[in-house]
Amino acid sequence: MKGFFSNFKGDAFGGLTAGIVALPLALAFGVSSGLGPSAGLYGAIFISFFAALFGGTNTQISGPTAPMTAVSMVVIAGIIAANDGSLEKALPAILTVFLLGGLMQIGLGVIGLGKYIRYIPYPVVSGFMTAIGVIILLTQILPSLGYYPKEDAEFVSRFKAQSEEVILENILKEEAGEGILVLEDFKETISRAGNISQDDILMESETLAAKEASGALGALKVLPRALRNINWLELLLAIGTIIIIYGFKRITKVVPSTLVALVIMSGIAYGFGLNYRPIEEIPSGIPLPRWEIFTGFSLSSITPYIFTALTLALLGAIDSLLTSVVADNMTKTKHKPNKELLGQGIGNSIAALFGGIPGAGATIRTVVNINSGGKTRLSGMIAGLVLLVIMLGFAPVASKIPAAVLAGILITVGIGVMDYKGLKAIPSLPRDIKLGPIKLSSEVLIMLVVLVLSTFWNLVYAVGIGLIIASLMFMKKIGDLTAERSDVKALKEEAWKDEKDFPKRLKEEVFIKHVKGPLFFGSTSDFQQLAAQIPETASAVIMRLDRMQYMDQSGLYAMEEMIMDVQKKDIKVLFVGLLRQPRYMMERIDIIPDLIPEAHVFEDFDSCVEDLLEDIN
């Protein structure tokens, strides 16, 4: 406990500063997600406190982040649409998915997956982060213009016919579920349809209109309408916010520019009594658990989102551990990755129970904490408590913040989150693949595929596809490299250092196979041609395996097949320098000793040569 409070002054100031920095972002991410500003605040409070308490990075400040909010946005929009546009009906399923994501994150920490996160290829991360920036920019253009599709009567009216179709379909489904749907008699259907009011049709039309305009692609579809219906006050508030955020940074970085912009622009809008659109009201009481997660639980409502919950868990893990690395570099410490995942999972699970959106370790807030004197986990806990106090004391004031100001803040977040380092490198990366007449860099191709698919299709599937393409390309490159460096030649052509004094009389009949690199499924095709390359006059093949560090199951069976083909020609196979992992694999299926007896496995080349000479003599 003494160590916990060893840096109380520094941690208190670091936590206070990080909490203040987190406030506008938490509100903005909550609004952007679709659950409202209170969900962003709840997420920031609980994740910051519990991820710090149980996590493995002392100075980490956690809370809602741009990538986590972008994925959450997709989940929320999808579940609301499946619940007739009713957030109230959809909320239990939404929070259950978030809770499941947190529990999965705890599972990732328990099974020790933290150390493997670093193997995700940079082009996949780069494309994803840039896509997050683009999505935030495109989705925040509409609120910054003061355009809300559900409130555009002409746009909503386009969906009247479709909404009637959806309502009728729902009636038929209800009847089928109750066992009263009779094709010969639609009296009950007509009766139920008669109870549908114009307000019901309008509400369904508004839901369909909002769905049509959701996401990056939806925003682009309705952008022409938004530009024809600009609310100039909202636009000026958003532009003023952006100008202050970038301008104030040039004056000083001691005070967070997002907070300055929030206070100044909200003060102007409220103080002058402008007719602006405020954010949703923030509850001022203590957050209470949302027990409907359990009482309203339905497996069928969350089944389609289990993979998305896993994506949230993995994305939160990547986001947090990348920030942990930044914190390590700044503080010259070393984080515990699996413990960090455990803390993040606990934080996200508790946040979901209280109605908060999921989050992760936040780089900017963590850097602010460290620079302000934070050194222990207490700083992250204090940041969460600061946000709780602000919410309890100033919720009515915060509820007056203009929605356009938060849109402006998010636009700067979208611009900042893009990976400019990766984008700048595009012209200089080597063009190592050919698509028809066009030569491209495989790294750039992966990045662009992830970027485009994430932005205009599906964040979850885009990352999966990016990982698959990256893995296939990596295997192809390693396979080509291994095949290029792995050769079968008479010793008179190319020799390793210890082969130069090989007896001349054996050089024509003893052939050598240099295996340089892993023998795995990406490199077995050329290896299987070995038997065909060796002439009938050969009496022995020496397999130099000193540099074959790894062999998978595909490589194992390729090796077995090659040995059997060679031995059919009465050619003896000798192993030199067989390493531990490949030997273990070959012993499992009895290549050693059934095909290659122990007497034919040598530690070094000289002892192999001695054995050959003895056989011939």
Coordinates of C-alpha atoms in Angstrom, one line a residue:
M1 CA 0.0 0.0 0.0
K2 CA 2.9 2.3 0.7
G3 CA 4.2 1.8 -2.8
F4 CA 0.7 2.5 -4.1
F5 CA 0.8 6.0 -2.7
S6 CA 4.5 6.6 -3.1
N7 CA 3.9 9.2 -5.8
F8 CA 0.6 10.6 -4.7
K9 CA 1.1 14.2 -5.7
G10 CA 2.4 13.3 -9.2
D11 CA -0.4 10.7 -9.7
A12 CA -3.1 13.1 -8.4
F13 CA -2.0 15.8 -10.9
G14 CA -1.5 13.3 -13.7
G15 CA -4.9 11.7 -13.1
L16 CA -6.6 15.1 -12.8
T17 CA -5.1 16.4 -16.1
A18 CA -5.8 13.1 -17.9
G19 CA -9.4 13.1 -16.7
I20 CA -10.0 16.7 -17.9
V21 CA -8.5 15.8 -21.3
A22 CA -10.7 12.7 -21.4
L23 CA -14.0 14.6 -20.7
P24 CA -14.7 16.1 -24.2
L25 CA -13.5 13.0 -25.9
A26 CA -15.7 10.7 -23.8
L27 CA -18.8 12.9 -24.5
A28 CA -18.0 13.0 -28.2
F29 CA -17.4 9.2 -28.5
G30 CA -20.6 8.6 -26.7
V31 CA -22.6 10.7 -29.0
S32 CA -20.8 9.3 -32.1
S33 CA -21.5 5.7 -31.0
G34 CA -25.3 6.3 -31.0
L35 CA -25.8 5.6 -27.2
G36 CA -25.4 9.2 -26.2
P37 CA -22.9 11.2 -24.1
S38 CA -23.7 9.5 -20.8
A39 CA -22.5 6.1 -22.3
G40 CA -19.2 7.7 -23.3
L41 CA -18.8 9.1 -19.8
Y42 CA -19.7 5.8 -18.1
G43 CA -17.2 4.0 -20.3
A44 CA -14.5 6.5 -19.5
I45 CA -15.2 6.4 -15.7
F46 CA -15.3 2.6 -15.2
I47 CA -12.7 1.6 -17.8
S48 CA -10.2 4.1 -16.6
F49 CA -10.6 3.1 -12.9
F50 CA -10.7 -0.7 -13.2
A51 CA -8.2 -1.1 -16.1
A52 CA -5.7 0.9 -14.0
L53 CA -6.5 -1.1 -10.8
F54 CA -6.1 -4.5 -12.4
G55 CA -4.0 -3.7 -15.4
G56 CA -0.3 -4.3 -16.2
T57 CA 0.8 -0.8 -17.3
N58 CA 1.3 1.6 -14.4
T59 CA 0.7 4.8 -16.2
Q60 CA -2.0 3.7 -18.7
I61 CA -5.1 5.9 -18.9
S62 CA -8.0 4.0 -20.5
G63 CA -11.4 4.9 -21.9
P64 CA -13.4 5.1 -25.2
T65 CA -11.1 5.4 -28.2
A66 CA -11.7 6.1 -31.9
P67 CA -11.2 2.5 -33.1
M68 CA -13.3 1.0 -30.3
T69 CA -16.1 3.6 -30.9
A70 CA -16.0 2.9 -34.7
V71 CA -16.7 -0.8 -34.2
S72 CA -19.2 -0.1 -31.4
M73 CA -21.0 2.2 -33.8
V74 CA -21.5 -0.7 -36.2
V75 CA -22.8 -3.0 -33.4
I76 CA -25.2 -0.4 -32.1
A77 CA -26.6 0.6 -35.5
G78 CA -27.1 -3.1 -36.5
I79 CA -28.9 -4.1 -33.3
I80 CA -31.1 -1.0 -33.2
A81 CA -32.1 -1.7 -36.8
A82 CA -33.0 -5.3 -35.9
N83 CA -35.2 -3.9 -33.0
D84 CA -37.5 -1.7 -35.1
G85 CA -35.3 1.4 -34.5
S86 CA -35.9 1.3 -30.8
L87 CA -32.8 2.0 -28.7
E88 CA -34.7 1.0 -25.6
K89 CA -35.5 -2.5 -27.0
A90 CA -32.0 -2.9 -28.5
L91 CA -30.0 -1.8 -25.4
P92 CA -29.9 -5.1 -23.5
A93 CA -28.5 -6.9 -26.6
I94 CA -26.0 -4.0 -27.3
L95 CA -24.6 -4.1 -23.7
T96 CA -24.5 -7.9 -23.7
V97 CA -22.3 -7.8 -26.8
F98 CA -20.0 -5.2 -25.0
L99 CA -20.0 -7.4 -21.9
L100 CA -19.1 -10.5 -24.0
G101 CA -16.2 -8.5 -25.6
G102 CA -14.9 -7.6 -22.1
L103 CA -15.1 -11.2 -20.9
M104 CA -13.4 -12.4 -24.1
Q105 CA -10.6 -9.9 -23.3
I106 CA -10.2 -11.4 -19.9
G107 CA -10.0 -14.8 -21.5
L108 CA -7.3 -13.5 -23.9
G109 CA -5.3 -12.4 -20.9
V110 CA -5.8 -15.7 -19.0
I111 CA -4.6 -17.8 -21.9
G112 CA -1.6 -15.6 -22.4
L113 CA -2.4 -14.1 -25.8
G114 CA -1.0 -10.7 -25.0
K115 CA 2.5 -11.5 -26.2
Y116 CA 1.2 -12.5 -29.7
I117 CA -0.5 -9.2 -30.5
R118 CA 2.8 -7.8 -31.8
Y119 CA 2.7 -10.2 -34.7
I120 CA -0.2 -8.4 -36.4
P121 CA 1.4 -7.0 -39.6
Y122 CA 1.9 -3.2 -39.7
P123 CA 0.0 -2.7 -43.1
V124 CA -3.2 -4.2 -41.5
V125 CA -2.9 -1.9 -38.5
S126 CA -2.1 1.1 -40.7
G127 CA -5.0 0.5 -43.1
F128 CA -7.4 0.0 -40.2
M129 CA -6.3 3.1 -38.3
T130 CA -6.6 5.3 -41.4
A131 CA -10.0 3.8 -42.1
I132 CA -11.1 4.7 -38.6
G133 CA -10.1 8.3 -39.3
V134 CA -12.0 8.4 -42.6
I135 CA -15.1 6.8 -41.0
I136 CA -15.1 9.4 -38.2
L137 CA -14.6 12.3 -40.7
L138 CA -17.4 11.1 -43.0
T139 CA -19.9 10.3 -40.2
Q140 CA -19.2 13.7 -38.5
I141 CA -19.7 15.8 -41.6
L142 CA -23.5 15.5 -41.3
P143 CA -23.9 16.7 -37.6
S144 CA -21.3 19.4 -38.3
L145 CA -23.6 20.7 -41.1
G146 CA -26.6 20.4 -38.8
Y147 CA -28.2 17.8 -41.0
Y148 CA -30.0 14.8 -39.4
P149 CA -31.6 12.4 -41.9
K150 CA -34.4 11.3 -39.5
E151 CA -35.6 15.0 -39.4
D152 CA -35.6 15.5 -43.2
A153 CA -39.3 15.0 -44.0
E154 CA -38.7 14.7 -47.7
F155 CA -35.9 12.2 -47.3
V156 CA -37.9 10.1 -44.8
S157 CA -41.0 10.1 -47.1
R158 CA -39.0 8.1 -49.6
F159 CA -39.1 5.1 -47.3
K160 CA -42.9 5.1 -46.7
A161 CA -43.6 2.2 -49.0
Q162 CA -40.6 0.2 -47.7
S163 CA -41.7 0.9 -44.1
E164 CA -45.2 -0.5 -44.8
E165 CA -43.6 -3.6 -46.3
V166 CA -41.4 -4.1 -43.2
I167 CA -44.5 -3.6 -40.9
L168 CA -46.5 -6.1 -42.8
E169 CA -43.6 -8.6 -42.8
N170 CA -43.4 -8.2 -39.0
I171 CA -47.2 -8.8 -38.6
L172 CA -46.9 -12.0 -40.7
K173 CA -43.9 -13.1 -38.6
E174 CA -45.8 -12.5 -35.4
E175 CA -48.8 -14.5 -36.7
A176 CA -46.5 -17.4 -37.8
G177 CA -44.9 -17.4 -34.4
E178 CA -48.3 -17.6 -32.7
G179 CA -49.5 -20.3 -35.1
I180 CA -52.5 -18.3 -36.4
L181 CA -51.2 -17.4 -39.9
V182 CA -53.6 -19.1 -42.4
L183 CA -53.0 -18.5 -46.1
E184 CA -56.6 -19.1 -47.0
D185 CA -57.9 -16.4 -44.6
F186 CA -56.1 -13.1 -43.9
K187 CA -58.8 -11.7 -41.6
E188 CA -56.4 -11.5 -38.6
T189 CA -53.7 -10.0 -40.7
I190 CA -56.1 -7.3 -42.0
S191 CA -57.3 -6.6 -38.5
R192 CA -53.7 -6.1 -37.1
A193 CA -52.8 -4.0 -40.1
G194 CA -55.8 -1.8 -39.4
N195 CA -54.3 -1.0 -36.0
I196 CA -51.1 0.4 -37.5
S197 CA -51.2 4.2 -37.4
Q198 CA -49.5 6.8 -39.6
D199 CA -47.2 7.6 -36.7
D200 CA -46.1 3.9 -36.7
I201 CA -45.3 4.1 -40.4
L202 CA -43.5 7.4 -39.9
M203 CA -41.4 6.0 -37.1
E204 CA -40.4 3.0 -39.3
S205 CA -39.7 5.3 -42.2
E206 CA -37.4 7.4 -39.9
T207 CA -35.6 4.2 -38.8
L208 CA -35.0 3.1 -42.4
A209 CA -33.8 6.7 -43.3
A210 CA -31.3 6.7 -40.5
K211 CA -30.1 3.2 -41.5
E212 CA -29.7 4.3 -45.1
A213 CA -27.6 7.3 -43.9
S214 CA -25.5 5.4 -41.4
G215 CA -21.8 4.6 -41.7
A216 CA -19.3 6.1 -44.1
L217 CA -21.1 5.0 -47.3
G218 CA -24.5 6.2 -46.0
A219 CA -23.0 9.6 -45.1
L220 CA -21.7 10.0 -48.7
K221 CA -25.1 9.0 -50.1
V222 CA -26.9 11.8 -48.2
L223 CA -24.1 14.3 -48.4
P224 CA -25.6 16.2 -51.4
R225 CA -28.9 16.6 -49.4
A226 CA -26.9 17.8 -46.4
L227 CA -25.1 20.4 -48.4
R228 CA -28.5 21.7 -49.7
N229 CA -29.8 21.9 -46.2
I230 CA -26.9 23.4 -44.2
N231 CA -27.7 24.8 -40.8
W232 CA -25.1 27.6 -40.8
L233 CA -25.1 28.1 -37.1
E234 CA -24.2 24.5 -36.5
L235 CA -21.5 24.6 -39.2
L236 CA -20.0 27.8 -37.6
L237 CA -19.9 26.1 -34.2
A238 CA -18.1 23.1 -35.6
I239 CA -15.6 25.2 -37.6
G240 CA -15.0 27.4 -34.6
T241 CA -14.2 24.3 -32.5
I242 CA -11.8 23.0 -35.1
I243 CA -10.0 26.3 -35.4
I244 CA -9.6 26.7 -31.6
I245 CA -8.3 23.1 -31.3
Y246 CA -5.6 23.6 -33.8
G247 CA -4.9 27.2 -33.0
F248 CA -4.6 26.9 -29.2
K249 CA -2.0 24.1 -29.6
R250 CA 0.3 26.7 -31.2
I251 CA 0.0 28.9 -28.1
T252 CA 0.4 26.3 -25.4
K253 CA 0.0 22.5 -24.8
V254 CA -0.2 22.8 -21.1
V255 CA -4.0 23.2 -21.2
P256 CA -5.8 20.7 -23.5
S257 CA -7.0 22.5 -26.6
T258 CA -10.1 20.2 -26.9
L259 CA -11.2 21.3 -23.5
V260 CA -10.6 25.0 -24.3
A261 CA -12.6 24.6 -27.6
L262 CA -15.4 22.9 -25.7
V263 CA -15.7 25.6 -23.0
I264 CA -15.3 28.6 -25.4
M265 CA -17.7 27.4 -28.1
S266 CA -20.3 26.1 -25.6
G267 CA -20.0 29.3 -23.7
I268 CA -20.6 31.4 -26.8
A269 CA -23.6 29.3 -27.9
Y270 CA -25.3 29.2 -24.5
G271 CA -24.3 32.7 -23.4
F272 CA -25.7 34.5 -26.4
G273 CA -28.8 32.3 -26.4
L274 CA -28.2 30.9 -29.8
N275 CA -30.8 28.5 -31.3
Y276 CA -28.4 25.6 -31.4
R277 CA -28.9 21.8 -31.0
P278 CA -27.7 20.5 -27.6
I279 CA -26.5 17.0 -26.9
E280 CA -28.8 14.6 -25.1
E281 CA -29.3 15.2 -21.4
I282 CA -26.7 13.6 -19.1
P283 CA -28.1 11.9 -16.0
S284 CA -26.7 13.5 -12.9
G285 CA -27.1 10.7 -10.4
I286 CA -24.8 7.8 -9.6
P287 CA -24.6 5.3 -12.5
L288 CA -26.7 2.2 -11.8
P289 CA -26.2 -1.3 -13.2
R290 CA -28.3 -2.2 -16.2
W291 CA -29.8 -5.5 -15.0
E292 CA -31.8 -5.9 -18.2
I293 CA -28.6 -7.3 -19.7
F294 CA -29.5 -10.5 -17.7
T295 CA -33.3 -10.2 -17.4
G296 CA -33.8 -9.4 -21.1
F297 CA -31.1 -11.8 -22.3
S298 CA -31.8 -13.5 -25.6
L299 CA -29.2 -15.7 -27.2
S300 CA -30.6 -15.3 -30.7
S301 CA -30.2 -11.4 -30.5
I302 CA -26.5 -11.6 -29.8
T303 CA -25.5 -14.7 -31.8
P304 CA -24.8 -12.7 -35.0
Y305 CA -22.5 -10.4 -33.0
I306 CA -20.3 -13.0 -31.3
F307 CA -17.5 -12.5 -33.9
T308 CA -17.9 -8.8 -33.5
A309 CA -17.5 -9.1 -29.7
L310 CA -14.3 -11.0 -30.4
T311 CA -13.2 -8.2 -32.7
L312 CA -13.8 -5.7 -30.0
A313 CA -11.7 -7.8 -27.6
L314 CA -8.8 -8.1 -30.0
L315 CA -9.0 -4.5 -31.2
G316 CA -9.1 -3.3 -27.5
A317 CA -6.1 -5.6 -26.9
I318 CA -4.1 -4.2 -29.8
D319 CA -5.1 -0.6 -29.0
S320 CA -4.1 -1.0 -25.3
L321 CA -0.8 -2.8 -25.8
L322 CA 0.4 -0.4 -28.5
T323 CA -0.2 2.4 -25.9
S324 CA 1.6 0.3 -23.3
V325 CA 4.6 0.2 -25.5
V326 CA 4.5 4.0 -25.8
A327 CA 4.3 4.3 -22.0
D328 CA 7.2 1.9 -21.6
N329 CA 9.4 4.0 -24.0
M330 CA 8.5 7.2 -22.0
T331 CA 9.0 5.8 -18.5
K332 CA 11.7 3.2 -19.2
T333 CA 9.6 0.5 -17.6
K334 CA 8.2 -2.8 -19.0
H335 CA 4.4 -3.6 -19.0
K336 CA 2.9 -7.0 -18.4
P337 CA 0.8 -7.7 -21.5
N338 CA -1.4 -10.5 -20.2
K339 CA -2.2 -8.6 -17.0
E340 CA -3.0 -5.5 -19.0
L341 CA -5.5 -7.5 -21.1
L342 CA -7.0 -8.8 -17.9
G343 CA -7.4 -5.2 -16.5
Q344 CA -8.9 -3.9 -19.8
G345 CA -11.3 -6.9 -19.9
I346 CA -12.5 -6.2 -16.4
G347 CA -12.9 -2.5 -17.1
N348 CA -14.9 -3.1 -20.3
S349 CA -17.1 -5.7 -18.6
I350 CA -18.0 -3.4 -15.7
A351 CA -18.5 -0.5 -18.1
A352 CA -21.0 -2.6 -20.1
L353 CA -22.9 -3.5 -16.9
F354 CA -23.4 0.2 -16.2
G355 CA -24.3 1.1 -19.8
G356 CA -20.9 2.4 -21.0
I357 CA -19.3 2.0 -24.4
P358 CA -16.1 -0.1 -24.6
G359 CA -12.7 1.4 -24.7
A360 CA -8.9 0.7 -24.5
G361 CA -5.7 2.3 -23.5
A362 CA -5.6 5.8 -24.9
T363 CA -2.3 7.1 -26.2
I364 CA -2.8 10.8 -25.8
R365 CA -4.4 10.6 -22.4
T366 CA -1.5 8.2 -21.2
V367 CA 1.1 10.6 -22.5
V368 CA -0.6 13.6 -20.7
N369 CA -0.6 11.5 -17.5
I370 CA 3.1 10.7 -17.7
N371 CA 4.1 14.3 -18.6
S372 CA 2.0 15.6 -15.7
G373 CA 3.8 13.4 -13.2
G374 CA 1.7 10.1 -13.1
K375 CA 3.8 7.1 -12.3
T376 CA 1.6 4.5 -10.7
R377 CA -1.8 2.8 -11.2
L378 CA -3.3 5.4 -8.9
S379 CA -3.2 8.0 -11.7
G380 CA -5.6 6.0 -13.9
M381 CA -7.9 5.4 -11.0
I382 CA -7.9 9.1 -10.1
A383 CA -8.7 10.0 -13.8
G384 CA -11.8 7.8 -13.5
L385 CA -12.9 9.4 -10.2
V386 CA -12.3 12.9 -11.7
L387 CA -14.8 12.1 -14.5
L388 CA -17.3 10.7 -12.0
V389 CA -17.1 13.9 -9.9
I390 CA -17.5 16.1 -13.0
M391 CA -20.5 14.1 -14.1
L392 CA -22.2 14.2 -10.6
G393 CA -21.5 17.9 -10.2
F394 CA -21.8 19.4 -13.7
A395 CA -24.1 17.0 -15.6
P396 CA -26.8 19.7 -16.1
V397 CA -24.2 22.2 -17.5
A398 CA -22.6 19.5 -19.7
S399 CA -26.1 18.7 -21.2
K400 CA -26.0 22.3 -22.7
I401 CA -23.0 21.5 -24.9
P402 CA -23.8 21.9 -28.6
A403 CA -23.8 18.7 -30.7
A404 CA -21.9 20.5 -33.4
V405 CA -19.0 21.3 -31.0
L406 CA -18.6 17.6 -30.3
A407 CA -18.8 16.9 -34.1
G408 CA -15.9 19.4 -34.5
I409 CA -13.9 17.7 -31.8
L410 CA -14.4 14.3 -33.5
I411 CA -13.3 15.7 -36.9
T412 CA -10.0 16.6 -35.3
V413 CA -9.8 13.1 -33.7
G414 CA -10.5 11.6 -37.1
I415 CA -7.7 13.6 -38.8
G416 CA -5.3 12.8 -35.9
V417 CA -5.9 9.0 -35.8
M418 CA -4.9 8.4 -39.5
D419 CA -1.6 6.7 -40.0
Y420 CA 0.3 9.4 -42.0
K421 CA 3.6 7.5 -41.6
G422 CA 2.2 4.5 -43.5
L423 CA 0.5 6.8 -46.1
K424 CA 3.8 8.7 -46.8
A425 CA 5.7 5.5 -47.3
I426 CA 3.4 4.3 -50.2
P427 CA 5.6 5.7 -53.1
S428 CA 8.9 4.4 -51.6
L429 CA 8.0 0.8 -50.7
P430 CA 9.4 -1.9 -53.1
R431 CA 6.9 -3.1 -55.8
D432 CA 7.3 -6.8 -55.3
I433 CA 4.0 -8.2 -56.9
K434 CA 2.5 -8.0 -60.3
L435 CA -1.3 -7.7 -60.9
G436 CA -1.6 -8.1 -64.7
P437 CA 0.5 -5.2 -66.2
I438 CA 0.6 -3.3 -62.9
K439 CA 3.4 -3.7 -60.4
L440 CA 2.5 -3.0 -56.8
S441 CA 3.9 -3.2 -53.3
S442 CA 2.3 -6.1 -51.4
E443 CA 2.5 -4.0 -48.2
V444 CA 0.6 -1.1 -49.9
L445 CA -1.9 -3.6 -51.4
I446 CA -2.8 -5.0 -47.9
M447 CA -3.1 -1.5 -46.4
L448 CA -5.4 -0.3 -49.2
V449 CA -7.6 -3.4 -49.1
V450 CA -8.0 -3.0 -45.3
L451 CA -8.6 0.7 -45.7
V452 CA -11.3 0.5 -48.4
L453 CA -13.1 -2.6 -47.0
S454 CA -13.1 -1.1 -43.5
T455 CA -14.4 2.3 -44.6
F456 CA -17.1 1.1 -47.0
W457 CA -18.0 -2.4 -46.0
N458 CA -17.2 -4.0 -42.7
L459 CA -14.5 -3.2 -40.1
V460 CA -14.5 -6.7 -38.7
Y461 CA -14.2 -8.6 -41.9
A462 CA -11.7 -6.2 -43.4
V463 CA -9.2 -6.9 -40.7
G464 CA -9.7 -10.6 -41.1
I465 CA -9.3 -10.4 -44.9
G466 CA -6.2 -8.2 -44.4
L467 CA -4.6 -10.7 -42.0
I468 CA -5.3 -13.6 -44.4
I469 CA -3.8 -11.7 -47.4
A470 CA -0.8 -10.7 -45.3
S471 CA -0.3 -14.3 -44.1
L472 CA -0.6 -15.7 -47.6
M473 CA 1.9 -13.2 -49.0
F474 CA 4.3 -13.8 -46.2
M475 CA 4.2 -17.5 -46.8
K476 CA 4.7 -17.0 -50.5
K477 CA 7.7 -14.8 -49.9
I478 CA 9.3 -17.2 -47.3
G479 CA 8.5 -20.2 -49.6
D480 CA 10.1 -18.5 -52.6
L481 CA 13.1 -17.5 -50.4
T482 CA 13.5 -20.9 -49.0
A483 CA 13.3 -22.6 -52.4
E484 CA 15.8 -20.1 -53.8
R485 CA 18.3 -20.7 -51.1
S486 CA 17.7 -24.4 -50.7
D487 CA 19.6 -26.4 -53.4
V488 CA 20.6 -29.9 -54.4
K489 CA 24.0 -29.9 -56.2
A490 CA 27.0 -32.0 -56.6
L491 CA 29.7 -31.0 -54.1
K492 CA 32.0 -29.7 -56.9
E493 CA 29.7 -26.8 -57.6
E494 CA 29.0 -24.9 -54.3
A495 CA 30.3 -25.9 -50.9
W496 CA 30.0 -24.7 -47.4
K497 CA 33.2 -24.0 -45.6
D498 CA 33.5 -27.5 -44.0
E499 CA 32.8 -29.2 -47.4
K500 CA 35.8 -27.9 -49.3
D501 CA 38.1 -30.8 -48.3
F502 CA 35.6 -33.5 -49.3
P503 CA 37.3 -36.5 -50.9
K504 CA 37.4 -36.0 -54.7
R505 CA 36.5 -39.6 -55.5
L506 CA 33.1 -39.2 -53.8
K507 CA 32.2 -35.9 -55.4
E508 CA 30.5 -37.4 -58.5
E509 CA 28.3 -39.9 -56.6
V510 CA 27.5 -38.0 -53.3
F511 CA 25.0 -35.2 -53.6
I512 CA 24.1 -32.6 -51.0
K513 CA 20.9 -30.8 -50.1
H514 CA 21.3 -27.5 -48.3
V515 CA 18.1 -26.7 -46.5
K516 CA 18.3 -23.0 -45.5
G517 CA 15.3 -21.9 -43.5
P518 CA 12.0 -23.5 -42.2
L519 CA 10.4 -26.3 -44.1
F520 CA 6.7 -25.5 -43.9
F521 CA 3.6 -25.6 -46.1
G522 CA 4.7 -22.5 -48.0
S523 CA 8.0 -24.1 -49.1
T524 CA 7.3 -27.8 -49.7
S525 CA 6.5 -27.7 -53.5
D526 CA 10.1 -27.3 -54.6
F527 CA 11.3 -29.6 -51.9
Q528 CA 9.2 -32.5 -53.2
Q529 CA 11.1 -32.3 -56.5
L530 CA 14.3 -33.4 -54.8
A531 CA 14.1 -37.1 -55.8
A532 CA 13.7 -36.1 -59.5
Q533 CA 16.8 -33.9 -59.3
I534 CA 19.2 -36.7 -58.2
P535 CA 20.8 -38.8 -61.0
E536 CA 20.6 -42.6 -60.9
T537 CA 24.4 -42.8 -60.5
A538 CA 24.2 -41.2 -57.0
S539 CA 24.9 -43.5 -54.0
A540 CA 24.1 -41.1 -51.2
V541 CA 22.4 -37.8 -50.4
I542 CA 23.7 -35.7 -47.5
M543 CA 20.9 -33.5 -46.0
R544 CA 22.5 -30.4 -44.4
L545 CA 19.8 -29.4 -41.9
D546 CA 21.9 -27.1 -39.7
R547 CA 19.8 -24.1 -40.8
M548 CA 16.4 -25.7 -40.9
Q549 CA 15.1 -24.4 -37.5
Y550 CA 11.5 -25.3 -37.9
M551 CA 9.3 -27.9 -39.7
D552 CA 5.5 -28.0 -39.7
Q553 CA 3.2 -31.0 -40.5
S554 CA 3.2 -30.2 -44.2
G555 CA 7.0 -30.1 -44.2
L556 CA 7.2 -33.3 -42.2
Y557 CA 5.2 -35.3 -44.8
A558 CA 7.1 -33.6 -47.7
M559 CA 10.3 -34.8 -46.0
E560 CA 8.9 -38.4 -45.5
E561 CA 7.8 -38.6 -49.2
M562 CA 11.1 -37.3 -50.4
I563 CA 13.1 -39.8 -48.4
M564 CA 10.9 -42.7 -49.6
D565 CA 11.3 -41.6 -53.2
V566 CA 15.1 -41.4 -52.9
Q567 CA 15.4 -44.7 -51.1
K568 CA 13.4 -46.4 -53.8
K569 CA 16.4 -45.7 -56.0
D570 CA 18.7 -47.4 -53.5
I571 CA 20.2 -44.1 -52.5
K572 CA 21.2 -43.7 -48.9
V573 CA 20.0 -40.5 -47.0
L574 CA 22.2 -39.0 -44.3
F575 CA 21.2 -36.2 -42.0
V576 CA 23.7 -33.6 -40.7
G577 CA 23.1 -31.0 -38.0
L578 CA 19.4 -32.0 -37.3
L579 CA 18.0 -29.4 -34.9
R580 CA 15.7 -30.2 -31.9
Q581 CA 12.3 -29.2 -33.2
P582 CA 12.5 -30.9 -36.6
R583 CA 14.0 -34.0 -34.9
Y584 CA 11.1 -34.1 -32.5
M585 CA 8.6 -33.9 -35.4
M586 CA 10.3 -36.7 -37.3
E587 CA 10.5 -39.0 -34.2
R588 CA 6.7 -38.5 -33.7
I589 CA 5.9 -40.3 -37.0
D590 CA 9.0 -42.6 -36.9
I591 CA 10.9 -41.2 -39.8
I592 CA 13.6 -41.6 -37.2
P593 CA 14.5 -44.5 -36.8
D594 CA 12.3 -46.4 -39.4
L595 CA 13.4 -44.5 -42.5
I596 CA 16.5 -42.8 -41.2
P597 CA 18.3 -45.0 -38.6
E598 CA 20.1 -43.2 -35.7
A599 CA 23.4 -44.3 -37.3
H600 CA 22.6 -42.0 -40.3
V601 CA 22.0 -38.9 -38.2
F602 CA 25.2 -36.9 -37.6
E603 CA 26.0 -33.9 -35.5
D604 CA 28.6 -32.5 -37.9
F605 CA 29.7 -32.9 -41.4
D606 CA 33.1 -34.4 -40.6
S607 CA 31.7 -37.4 -38.8
C608 CA 29.3 -38.0 -41.8
V609 CA 32.2 -38.0 -44.2
E610 CA 34.1 -40.5 -42.0
D611 CA 31.1 -42.8 -42.1
L612 CA 30.8 -42.6 -45.9
L613 CA 34.5 -43.4 -46.3
E614 CA 34.2 -46.4 -44.0
D615 CA 31.3 -47.8 -46.0
I616 CA 33.1 -47.4 -49.3
N617 CA 36.4 -49.0 -47.9

